[in-house]
PDB file of C-alpha atoms and ligand atoms in Angstrom:
ATOM      1  CA  MET K  52      37.025 189.376 165.380  1.00  0.00           C
ATOM      2  CA  LEU K  53      39.373 190.400 167.773  1.00  0.00           C
ATOM      3  CA  PRO K  54      43.106 190.004 167.188  1.00  0.00           C
ATOM      4  CA  VAL K  55      44.419 186.826 168.964  1.00  0.00           C
ATOM      5  CA  GLY K  56      46.357 189.069 171.545  1.00  0.00           C
ATOM      6  CA  ARG K  57      43.435 190.958 172.384  1.00  0.00           C
ATOM      7  CA  SER K  58      40.970 188.162 172.767  1.00  0.00           C
ATOM      8  CA  ARG K  59      43.534 186.441 175.125  1.00  0.00           C
ATOM      9  CA  LEU K  60      43.732 189.592 177.114  1.00  0.00           C
ATOM     10  CA  ALA K  61      39.886 189.662 177.103  1.00  0.00           C
ATOM     11  CA  LEU K  62      39.814 185.948 178.281  1.00  0.00           C
ATOM     12  CA  ALA K  63      42.186 186.630 181.179  1.00  0.00           C
ATOM     13  CA  GLY K  64      40.264 189.819 182.279  1.00  0.00           C
ATOM     14  CA  ALA K  65      36.920 187.775 182.077  1.00  0.00           C
ATOM     15  CA  SER K  66      38.419 184.943 183.992  1.00  0.00           C
ATOM     16  CA  LEU K  67      40.013 187.070 186.558  1.00  0.00           C
ATOM     17  CA  ALA K  68      36.485 188.786 187.117  1.00  0.00           C
ATOM     18  CA  TYR K  69      34.759 185.542 187.438  1.00  0.00           C
ATOM     19  CA  GLY K  70      37.428 184.348 189.934  1.00  0.00           C
ATOM     20  CA  THR K  71      36.959 187.400 191.827  1.00  0.00           C
ATOM     21  CA  GLY K  72      33.296 187.145 191.939  1.00  0.00           C
ATOM     22  CA  LEU K  73      33.545 183.585 193.088  1.00  0.00           C
ATOM     23  CA  PHE K  74      35.731 184.533 195.904  1.00  0.00           C
ATOM     24  CA  VAL K  75      33.712 187.314 197.034  1.00  0.00           C
ATOM     25  CA  ALA K  76      30.560 185.216 196.914  1.00  0.00           C
ATOM     26  CA  TYR K  77      32.439 182.417 198.841  1.00  0.00           C
ATOM     27  CA  GLU K  78      33.401 184.731 201.505  1.00  0.00           C
ATOM     28  CA  ALA K  79      30.180 186.622 201.976  1.00  0.00           C
ATOM     29  CA  SER K  80      28.378 183.113 202.287  1.00  0.00           C
ATOM     30  CA  ARG K  81      30.945 181.174 204.401  1.00  0.00           C
ATOM     31  CA  PRO K  82      29.660 180.647 208.005  1.00  0.00           C
ATOM     32  CA  LYS K  83      31.591 182.905 210.354  1.00  0.00           C
ATOM     33  CA  PRO K  84      32.810 182.046 213.912  1.00  0.00           C
ATOM     34  CA  PRO K  85      30.719 183.533 216.600  1.00  0.00           C
ATOM     35  CA  LEU K  86      31.789 186.708 217.873  1.00  0.00           C
ATOM     36  CA  LEU K  87      33.286 186.636 221.363  1.00  0.00           C
ATOM     37  CA  THR K  88      32.943 188.918 224.275  1.00  0.00           C
ATOM     38  CA  CYS K  89      35.858 191.278 225.146  1.00  0.00           C
ATOM     39  CA  GLU K  90      36.852 188.879 228.114  1.00  0.00           C
ATOM     40  CA  GLN K  91      36.679 185.757 225.998  1.00  0.00           C
ATOM     41  CA  ARG K  92      38.693 187.246 223.079  1.00  0.00           C
ATOM     42  CA  ARG K  93      41.402 188.502 225.655  1.00  0.00           C
ATOM     43  CA  ASP K  94      41.389 184.708 226.958  1.00  0.00           C
ATOM     44  CA  ARG K  95      41.539 183.678 223.214  1.00  0.00           C
ATOM     45  CA  PHE K  96      44.465 185.878 222.623  1.00  0.00           C
ATOM     46  CA  ALA K  97      46.116 184.663 225.856  1.00  0.00           C
ATOM     47  CA  GLU K  98      45.936 181.000 224.532  1.00  0.00           C
ATOM     48  CA  LEU K  99      47.330 182.247 221.198  1.00  0.00           C
ATOM     49  CA  ALA K 100      50.113 184.359 222.297  1.00  0.00           C
ATOM     50  CA  GLN K 101      52.882 181.900 222.159  1.00  0.00           C
ATOM     51  CA  GLY K 102      52.088 180.437 218.667  1.00  0.00           C
ATOM     52  CA  TYR K 103      50.727 183.794 217.335  1.00  0.00           C
ATOM     53  CA  ASP K 104      53.704 184.788 215.345  1.00  0.00           C
ATOM     54  CA  GLY K 105      54.236 181.293 213.749  1.00  0.00           C
ATOM     55  CA  ASP K 106      50.577 181.277 213.002  1.00  0.00           C
ATOM     56  CA  VAL K 107      50.422 184.552 210.897  1.00  0.00           C
ATOM     57  CA  HIS K 108      53.977 185.195 209.676  1.00  0.00           C
ATOM     58  CA  CYS K 109      53.857 183.105 206.410  1.00  0.00           C
ATOM     59  CA  ASP K 110      50.560 184.506 205.542  1.00  0.00           C
ATOM     60  CA  GLU K 111      51.784 188.204 206.236  1.00  0.00           C
ATOM     61  CA  GLN K 112      54.776 187.488 204.100  1.00  0.00           C
ATOM     62  CA  SER K 113      53.263 185.941 200.978  1.00  0.00           C
ATOM     63  CA  SER K 114      50.235 188.501 201.144  1.00  0.00           C
ATOM     64  CA  GLY K 115      52.534 191.475 201.334  1.00  0.00           C
ATOM     65  CA  ILE K 116      51.071 192.680 204.764  1.00  0.00           C
ATOM     66  CA  LEU K 117      54.714 192.548 206.363  1.00  0.00           C
ATOM     67  CA  ALA K 118      55.772 195.096 203.691  1.00  0.00           C
ATOM     68  CA  TRP K 119      52.697 197.379 204.404  1.00  0.00           C
ATOM     69  CA  ARG K 120      53.693 197.039 208.196  1.00  0.00           C
ATOM     70  CA  GLN K 121      57.201 198.298 207.520  1.00  0.00           C
ATOM     71  CA  GLU K 122      55.789 200.902 205.376  1.00  0.00           C
ATOM     72  CA  LEU K 123      53.304 202.209 207.767  1.00  0.00           C
ATOM     73  CA  VAL K 124      55.403 201.933 210.835  1.00  0.00           C
ATOM     74  CA  ALA K 125      58.339 203.715 209.208  1.00  0.00           C
ATOM     75  CA  GLN K 126      56.618 206.800 209.193  1.00  0.00           C
ATOM     76  CA  ALA K 127      56.355 207.199 212.902  1.00  0.00           C
ATOM     77  CA  ARG K 128      58.119 209.861 214.636  1.00  0.00           C
ATOM     78  CA  GLY K 129      59.112 211.134 218.175  1.00  0.00           C
ATOM     79  CA  ARG K 130      57.367 209.766 221.000  1.00  0.00           C
ATOM     80  CA  VAL K 131      55.072 206.821 219.793  1.00  0.00           C
ATOM     81  CA  LEU K 132      52.014 205.108 221.228  1.00  0.00           C
ATOM     82  CA  GLU K 133      51.262 201.819 219.588  1.00  0.00           C
ATOM     83  CA  ILE K 134      47.753 200.434 220.864  1.00  0.00           C
ATOM     84  CA  ALA K 135      47.047 196.784 220.658  1.00  0.00           C
ATOM     85  CA  GLY K 136      50.307 196.098 219.876  1.00  0.00           C
ATOM     86  CA  GLY K 137      50.188 192.413 220.569  1.00  0.00           C
ATOM     87  CA  THR K 138      53.429 190.195 220.322  1.00  0.00           C
ATOM     88  CA  GLY K 139      55.177 193.273 218.990  1.00  0.00           C
ATOM     89  CA  ARG K 140      55.467 192.326 215.420  1.00  0.00           C
ATOM     90  CA  ASN K 141      56.028 196.049 214.382  1.00  0.00           C
ATOM     91  CA  LEU K 142      58.803 196.668 217.087  1.00  0.00           C
ATOM     92  CA  GLU K 143      61.732 196.150 214.722  1.00  0.00           C
ATOM     93  CA  HIS K 144      60.277 198.456 212.029  1.00  0.00           C
ATOM     94  CA  PHE K 145      60.084 201.781 213.966  1.00  0.00           C
ATOM     95  CA  PRO K 146      62.797 204.076 212.619  1.00  0.00           C
ATOM     96  CA  ALA K 147      65.497 205.957 214.359  1.00  0.00           C
ATOM     97  CA  ALA K 148      63.278 209.190 214.195  1.00  0.00           C
ATOM     98  CA  VAL K 149      61.460 207.432 217.347  1.00  0.00           C
ATOM     99  CA  SER K 150      62.691 208.455 220.498  1.00  0.00           C
ATOM    100  CA  GLU K 151      60.312 206.880 222.739  1.00  0.00           C
ATOM    101  CA  LEU K 152      57.772 203.903 222.140  1.00  0.00           C
ATOM    102  CA  VAL K 153      54.767 202.754 224.496  1.00  0.00           C
ATOM    103  CA  VAL K 154      53.064 199.603 223.412  1.00  0.00           C
ATOM    104  CA  GLY K 155      49.836 198.935 225.021  1.00  0.00           C
ATOM    105  CA  ASP K 156      47.662 195.768 224.770  1.00  0.00           C
ATOM    106  CA  ASN K 157      44.868 194.493 226.996  1.00  0.00           C
ATOM    107  CA  CYS K 158      46.193 190.920 226.816  1.00  0.00           C
ATOM    108  CA  GLU K 159      49.370 190.610 229.217  1.00  0.00           C
ATOM    109  CA  ALA K 160      50.287 187.140 227.521  1.00  0.00           C
ATOM    110  CA  MET K 161      50.620 188.899 224.127  1.00  0.00           C
ATOM    111  CA  LEU K 162      52.764 191.800 225.606  1.00  0.00           C
ATOM    112  CA  GLN K 163      55.110 188.918 227.248  1.00  0.00           C
ATOM    113  CA  VAL K 164      55.798 187.612 223.767  1.00  0.00           C
ATOM    114  CA  ALA K 165      56.686 191.303 222.896  1.00  0.00           C
ATOM    115  CA  ALA K 166      58.985 191.840 226.117  1.00  0.00           C
ATOM    116  CA  ARG K 167      60.727 188.635 224.895  1.00  0.00           C
ATOM    117  CA  ARG K 168      61.259 190.401 221.410  1.00  0.00           C
ATOM    118  CA  VAL K 169      62.567 193.486 222.984  1.00  0.00           C
ATOM    119  CA  ALA K 170      65.006 191.648 225.124  1.00  0.00           C
ATOM    120  CA  GLU K 171      66.181 189.416 221.962  1.00  0.00           C
ATOM    121  CA  ALA K 172      66.774 192.705 220.207  1.00  0.00           C
ATOM    122  CA  ARG K 173      68.739 194.359 222.973  1.00  0.00           C
ATOM    123  CA  VAL K 174      71.205 191.190 222.965  1.00  0.00           C
ATOM    124  CA  GLY K 175      71.262 190.661 219.300  1.00  0.00           C
ATOM    125  CA  GLY K 176      71.387 194.313 218.124  1.00  0.00           C
ATOM    126  CA  GLY K 177      71.552 194.795 214.335  1.00  0.00           C
ATOM    127  CA  ALA K 178      68.776 193.201 212.440  1.00  0.00           C
ATOM    128  CA  ALA K 179      65.990 192.949 214.827  1.00  0.00           C
ATOM    129  CA  CYS K 180      66.684 196.339 216.507  1.00  0.00           C
ATOM    130  CA  CYS K 181      63.897 198.438 218.143  1.00  0.00           C
ATOM    131  CA  PRO K 182      63.836 201.881 219.696  1.00  0.00           C
ATOM    132  CA  SER K 183      65.892 202.223 222.656  1.00  0.00           C
ATOM    133  CA  ALA K 184      63.161 203.525 224.817  1.00  0.00           C
ATOM    134  CA  VAL K 185      60.291 200.982 224.975  1.00  0.00           C
ATOM    135  CA  THR K 186      57.589 200.428 227.432  1.00  0.00           C
ATOM    136  CA  LEU K 187      55.132 197.721 227.471  1.00  0.00           C
ATOM    137  CA  ALA K 188      51.919 198.171 229.252  1.00  0.00           C
ATOM    138  CA  VAL K 189      48.377 196.530 229.825  1.00  0.00           C
ATOM    139  CA  MET K 190      45.793 198.915 228.797  1.00  0.00           C
ATOM    140  CA  ASP K 191      42.442 199.006 227.173  1.00  0.00           C
ATOM    141  CA  ALA K 192      42.436 200.850 223.911  1.00  0.00           C
ATOM    142  CA  SER K 193      39.213 202.504 224.656  1.00  0.00           C
ATOM    143  CA  ALA K 194      40.444 204.144 227.653  1.00  0.00           C
ATOM    144  CA  LEU K 195      43.937 205.007 227.227  1.00  0.00           C
ATOM    145  CA  PRO K 196      45.783 206.257 230.492  1.00  0.00           C
ATOM    146  CA  PHE K 197      47.479 209.175 229.060  1.00  0.00           C
ATOM    147  CA  ALA K 198      46.987 213.016 228.941  1.00  0.00           C
ATOM    148  CA  ASP K 199      45.767 214.619 225.834  1.00  0.00           C
ATOM    149  CA  ASP K 200      48.162 215.384 222.920  1.00  0.00           C
ATOM    150  CA  SER K 201      50.835 213.083 224.609  1.00  0.00           C
ATOM    151  CA  PHE K 202      52.393 211.515 221.528  1.00  0.00           C
ATOM    152  CA  ASP K 203      53.542 212.648 218.171  1.00  0.00           C
ATOM    153  CA  THR K 204      52.436 209.516 216.518  1.00  0.00           C
ATOM    154  CA  VAL K 205      49.881 206.761 217.306  1.00  0.00           C
ATOM    155  CA  VAL K 206      49.886 203.662 215.568  1.00  0.00           C
ATOM    156  CA  ASP K 207      47.288 200.702 215.306  1.00  0.00           C
ATOM    157  CA  THR K 208      47.710 197.589 212.985  1.00  0.00           C
ATOM    158  CA  PHE K 209      44.844 195.035 212.975  1.00  0.00           C
ATOM    159  CA  GLY K 210      43.432 195.902 216.300  1.00  0.00           C
ATOM    160  CA  VAL K 211      40.183 197.718 215.367  1.00  0.00           C
ATOM    161  CA  CYS K 212      38.561 194.739 214.072  1.00  0.00           C
ATOM    162  CA  SER K 213      38.740 193.164 217.733  1.00  0.00           C
ATOM    163  CA  PHE K 214      37.732 196.074 219.673  1.00  0.00           C
ATOM    164  CA  GLU K 215      34.175 196.089 221.556  1.00  0.00           C
ATOM    165  CA  ALA K 216      34.225 199.924 221.131  1.00  0.00           C
ATOM    166  CA  PRO K 217      36.098 200.568 218.054  1.00  0.00           C
ATOM    167  CA  VAL K 218      35.002 204.355 217.448  1.00  0.00           C
ATOM    168  CA  GLN K 219      35.958 204.878 221.316  1.00  0.00           C
ATOM    169  CA  ALA K 220      39.467 203.463 220.673  1.00  0.00           C
ATOM    170  CA  LEU K 221      39.640 205.682 217.456  1.00  0.00           C
ATOM    171  CA  ARG K 222      38.857 208.814 219.497  1.00  0.00           C
ATOM    172  CA  GLU K 223      41.353 207.904 221.986  1.00  0.00           C
ATOM    173  CA  MET K 224      43.955 207.674 219.397  1.00  0.00           C
ATOM    174  CA  GLY K 225      42.878 211.269 218.337  1.00  0.00           C
ATOM    175  CA  ARG K 226      42.881 212.479 221.944  1.00  0.00           C
ATOM    176  CA  CYS K 227      46.405 211.282 222.887  1.00  0.00           C
ATOM    177  CA  CYS K 228      47.865 212.417 219.489  1.00  0.00           C
ATOM    178  CA  LYS K 229      49.331 216.028 219.431  1.00  0.00           C
ATOM    179  CA  PRO K 230      47.905 218.548 216.900  1.00  0.00           C
ATOM    180  CA  GLY K 231      49.700 218.097 213.956  1.00  0.00           C
ATOM    181  CA  GLY K 232      50.748 214.586 214.762  1.00  0.00           C
ATOM    182  CA  ALA K 233      49.819 211.432 212.905  1.00  0.00           C
ATOM    183  CA  ALA K 234      47.552 208.563 213.562  1.00  0.00           C
ATOM    184  CA  HIS K 235      48.305 205.542 211.247  1.00  0.00           C
ATOM    185  CA  ARG K 236      46.080 202.673 210.910  1.00  0.00           C
ATOM    186  CA  LEU K 237      46.283 199.369 208.891  1.00  0.00           C
ATOM    187  CA  ASN K 238      43.322 197.084 209.030  1.00  0.00           C
ATOM    188  CA  ARG K 239      42.325 193.612 207.226  1.00  0.00           C
ATOM    189  CA  HIS K 240      38.989 191.988 207.390  1.00  0.00           C
ATOM    190  CA  VAL K 241      39.512 188.655 209.038  1.00  0.00           C
ATOM    191  CA  ASP K 242      37.233 186.548 210.757  1.00  0.00           C
ATOM    192  CA  ARG K 243      39.996 184.752 212.975  1.00  0.00           C
ATOM    193  CA  TRP K 244      40.130 184.688 216.709  1.00  0.00           C
ATOM    194  CA  GLY K 245      36.549 185.983 216.895  1.00  0.00           C
ATOM    195  CA  CYS K 246      37.270 189.359 215.168  1.00  0.00           C
ATOM    196  CA  TYR K 247      34.746 191.498 213.517  1.00  0.00           C
ATOM    197  CA  TRP K 248      35.512 190.733 209.966  1.00  0.00           C
ATOM    198  CA  ASN K 249      33.197 193.107 208.308  1.00  0.00           C
ATOM    199  CA  ARG K 250      33.582 196.467 209.923  1.00  0.00           C
ATOM    200  CA  ASP K 251      33.072 199.773 208.009  1.00  0.00           C
ATOM    201  CA  ILE K 252      36.395 201.097 209.131  1.00  0.00           C
ATOM    202  CA  GLU K 253      36.472 204.226 206.974  1.00  0.00           C
ATOM    203  CA  GLY K 254      33.116 205.086 208.452  1.00  0.00           C
ATOM    204  CA  MET K 255      34.128 204.383 211.790  1.00  0.00           C
ATOM    205  CA  VAL K 256      37.481 206.611 211.444  1.00  0.00           C
ATOM    206  CA  ALA K 257      35.038 209.346 210.129  1.00  0.00           C
ATOM    207  CA  GLU K 258      32.688 208.942 213.168  1.00  0.00           C
ATOM    208  CA  SER K 259      35.568 209.273 215.448  1.00  0.00           C
ATOM    209  CA  GLY K 260      36.565 212.869 214.266  1.00  0.00           C
ATOM    210  CA  LEU K 261      39.978 211.770 212.777  1.00  0.00           C
ATOM    211  CA  ARG K 262      40.704 213.322 209.587  1.00  0.00           C
ATOM    212  CA  VAL K 263      41.613 210.904 206.675  1.00  0.00           C
ATOM    213  CA  VAL K 264      45.105 211.994 204.964  1.00  0.00           C
ATOM    214  CA  SER K 265      45.339 209.146 202.603  1.00  0.00           C
ATOM    215  CA  VAL K 266      43.692 205.727 202.080  1.00  0.00           C
ATOM    216  CA  GLN K 267      45.195 202.818 200.176  1.00  0.00           C
ATOM    217  CA  ARG K 268      43.410 199.253 199.789  1.00  0.00           C
ATOM    218  CA  ARG K 269      44.756 196.074 198.826  1.00  0.00           C
ATOM    219  CA  HIS K 270      43.393 192.486 198.559  1.00  0.00           C
ATOM    220  CA  LEU K 271      40.141 193.503 196.941  1.00  0.00           C
ATOM    221  CA  GLY K 272      39.845 196.311 199.555  1.00  0.00           C
ATOM    222  CA  THR K 273      39.782 193.945 202.438  1.00  0.00           C
ATOM    223  CA  THR K 274      43.198 195.445 203.694  1.00  0.00           C
ATOM    224  CA  VAL K 275      43.265 199.186 204.358  1.00  0.00           C
ATOM    225  CA  MET K 276      46.064 201.488 205.226  1.00  0.00           C
ATOM    226  CA  LEU K 277      44.718 204.982 206.585  1.00  0.00           C
ATOM    227  CA  ARG K 278      47.100 207.831 207.542  1.00  0.00           C
ATOM    228  CA  CYS K 279      44.834 210.206 209.588  1.00  0.00           C
ATOM    229  CA  GLU K 280      45.479 213.274 211.764  1.00  0.00           C
ATOM    230  CA  PRO K 281      43.618 214.552 214.624  1.00  0.00           C
ATOM    231  CA  ALA K 282      41.200 217.450 213.855  1.00  0.00           C
ATOM    232  CA  LYS K 283      41.951 219.384 216.811  1.00  0.00           C
ATOM    233  CA  GLY K 284      40.518 222.967 217.096  1.00  0.00           C
ATOM    234  CA  GLU K 285      38.458 222.803 214.022  1.00  0.00           C
ATOM    235  CA  ALA K 286      34.790 223.434 213.880  1.00  0.00           C
ATOM    236  CA  SER K 287      33.064 220.089 212.969  1.00  0.00           C
TER     237      SER K 287
HETATM  238  C1  SAM L 256      44.912 190.802 215.646  1.00  0.00           C
HETATM  239  S1  SAM L 256      46.057 191.209 216.848  1.00  0.00           S
HETATM  240  C2  SAM L 256      46.961 192.376 216.300  1.00  0.00           C
HETATM  241  C3  SAM L 256      48.223 192.632 217.109  1.00  0.00           C
HETATM  242  C4  SAM L 256      49.388 193.614 216.645  1.00  0.00           C
HETATM  243  N1  SAM L 256      48.766 194.940 216.297  1.00  0.00           N
HETATM  244  C5  SAM L 256      49.671 193.091 215.208  1.00  0.00           C
HETATM  245  O1  SAM L 256      49.536 193.979 214.275  1.00  0.00           O
HETATM  246  O2  SAM L 256      50.244 191.967 215.071  1.00  0.00           O
HETATM  247  C6  SAM L 256      44.792 192.344 217.929  1.00  0.00           C
HETATM  248  C7  SAM L 256      45.271 192.588 219.127  1.00  0.00           C
HETATM  249  O3  SAM L 256      44.437 193.627 219.756  1.00  0.00           O
HETATM  250  C8  SAM L 256      44.412 193.192 221.444  1.00  0.00           C
HETATM  251  N2  SAM L 256      43.222 193.780 221.874  1.00  0.00           N
HETATM  252  C9  SAM L 256      41.959 193.523 221.632  1.00  0.00           C
HETATM  253  N3  SAM L 256      40.873 194.196 222.292  1.00  0.00           N
HETATM  254  C10 SAM L 256      41.661 195.351 223.103  1.00  0.00           C
HETATM  255  C11 SAM L 256      41.528 196.344 223.686  1.00  0.00           C
HETATM  256  N4  SAM L 256      40.286 196.525 223.996  1.00  0.00           N
HETATM  257  N5  SAM L 256      42.446 197.119 224.111  1.00  0.00           N
HETATM  258  C12 SAM L 256      43.722 197.111 223.739  1.00  0.00           C
HETATM  259  N6  SAM L 256      44.232 195.764 223.079  1.00  0.00           N
HETATM  260  C13 SAM L 256      43.172 195.016 222.656  1.00  0.00           C
HETATM  261  C14 SAM L 256      44.510 191.721 221.391  1.00  0.00           C
HETATM  262  O4  SAM L 256      45.218 191.313 222.714  1.00  0.00           O
HETATM  263  C15 SAM L 256      45.593 191.363 220.288  1.00  0.00           C
HETATM  264  O5  SAM L 256      46.966 191.617 220.869  1.00  0.00           O
END
């Protein structure tokens, strides 16, 4: 017979495994909303833009996503490009080591919210500060309007799950990133907003030619933080 302490531990472990199994089975069997075309998704984000931050903030805080954003963005250096930057939720987390920040998104309404954030940070200073040189621009992540090797750091948080051409967008991240620079990615498997919820992000990163430096997983592996670098000038 197991001592009481150990049997409690075994019971707790079994309950956790059972609960996890139930959750995974539920997620796999739950009907998913239909996928949208690129234009439909852009319209969807345009509709959501004003309420987007209120919609995701509590969830991000309680799930630890907010802390992960901070951790990822804190590593940015020099001239930085953020693709699919949305409402600018990362703006206040970029460190002083960022000399210039370009935030792109294909949805103008999302960027308008980001522009308001920048303006408020300028007025407020202090707490909600963001880099002093910020440019917001409408652009498609799969055809970035920049020369090769233009940025020291390229960032994407939760963009790839909504791209129609995710591998191409990852290639573009690598192309625009200087040799020795860094491409940081944070992804979460969600089926909200008509996004692709079950993508093999690490497989796509490998296919794009980015070299993975480190991977961290949370939430039963459904949230992934990847630090990558462009594998430039290397034989494939
Ligand atoms: C889930 S939101 C994430 C926004 C932001 N990165 C964040 O972490 O809060 C996905 C964003 O990707 C943008 N997006 C979707 N497809 C895009 C594309 N092809 N090019 C650029 N942005 C795109 C959407 O407009 C939206 O702002």
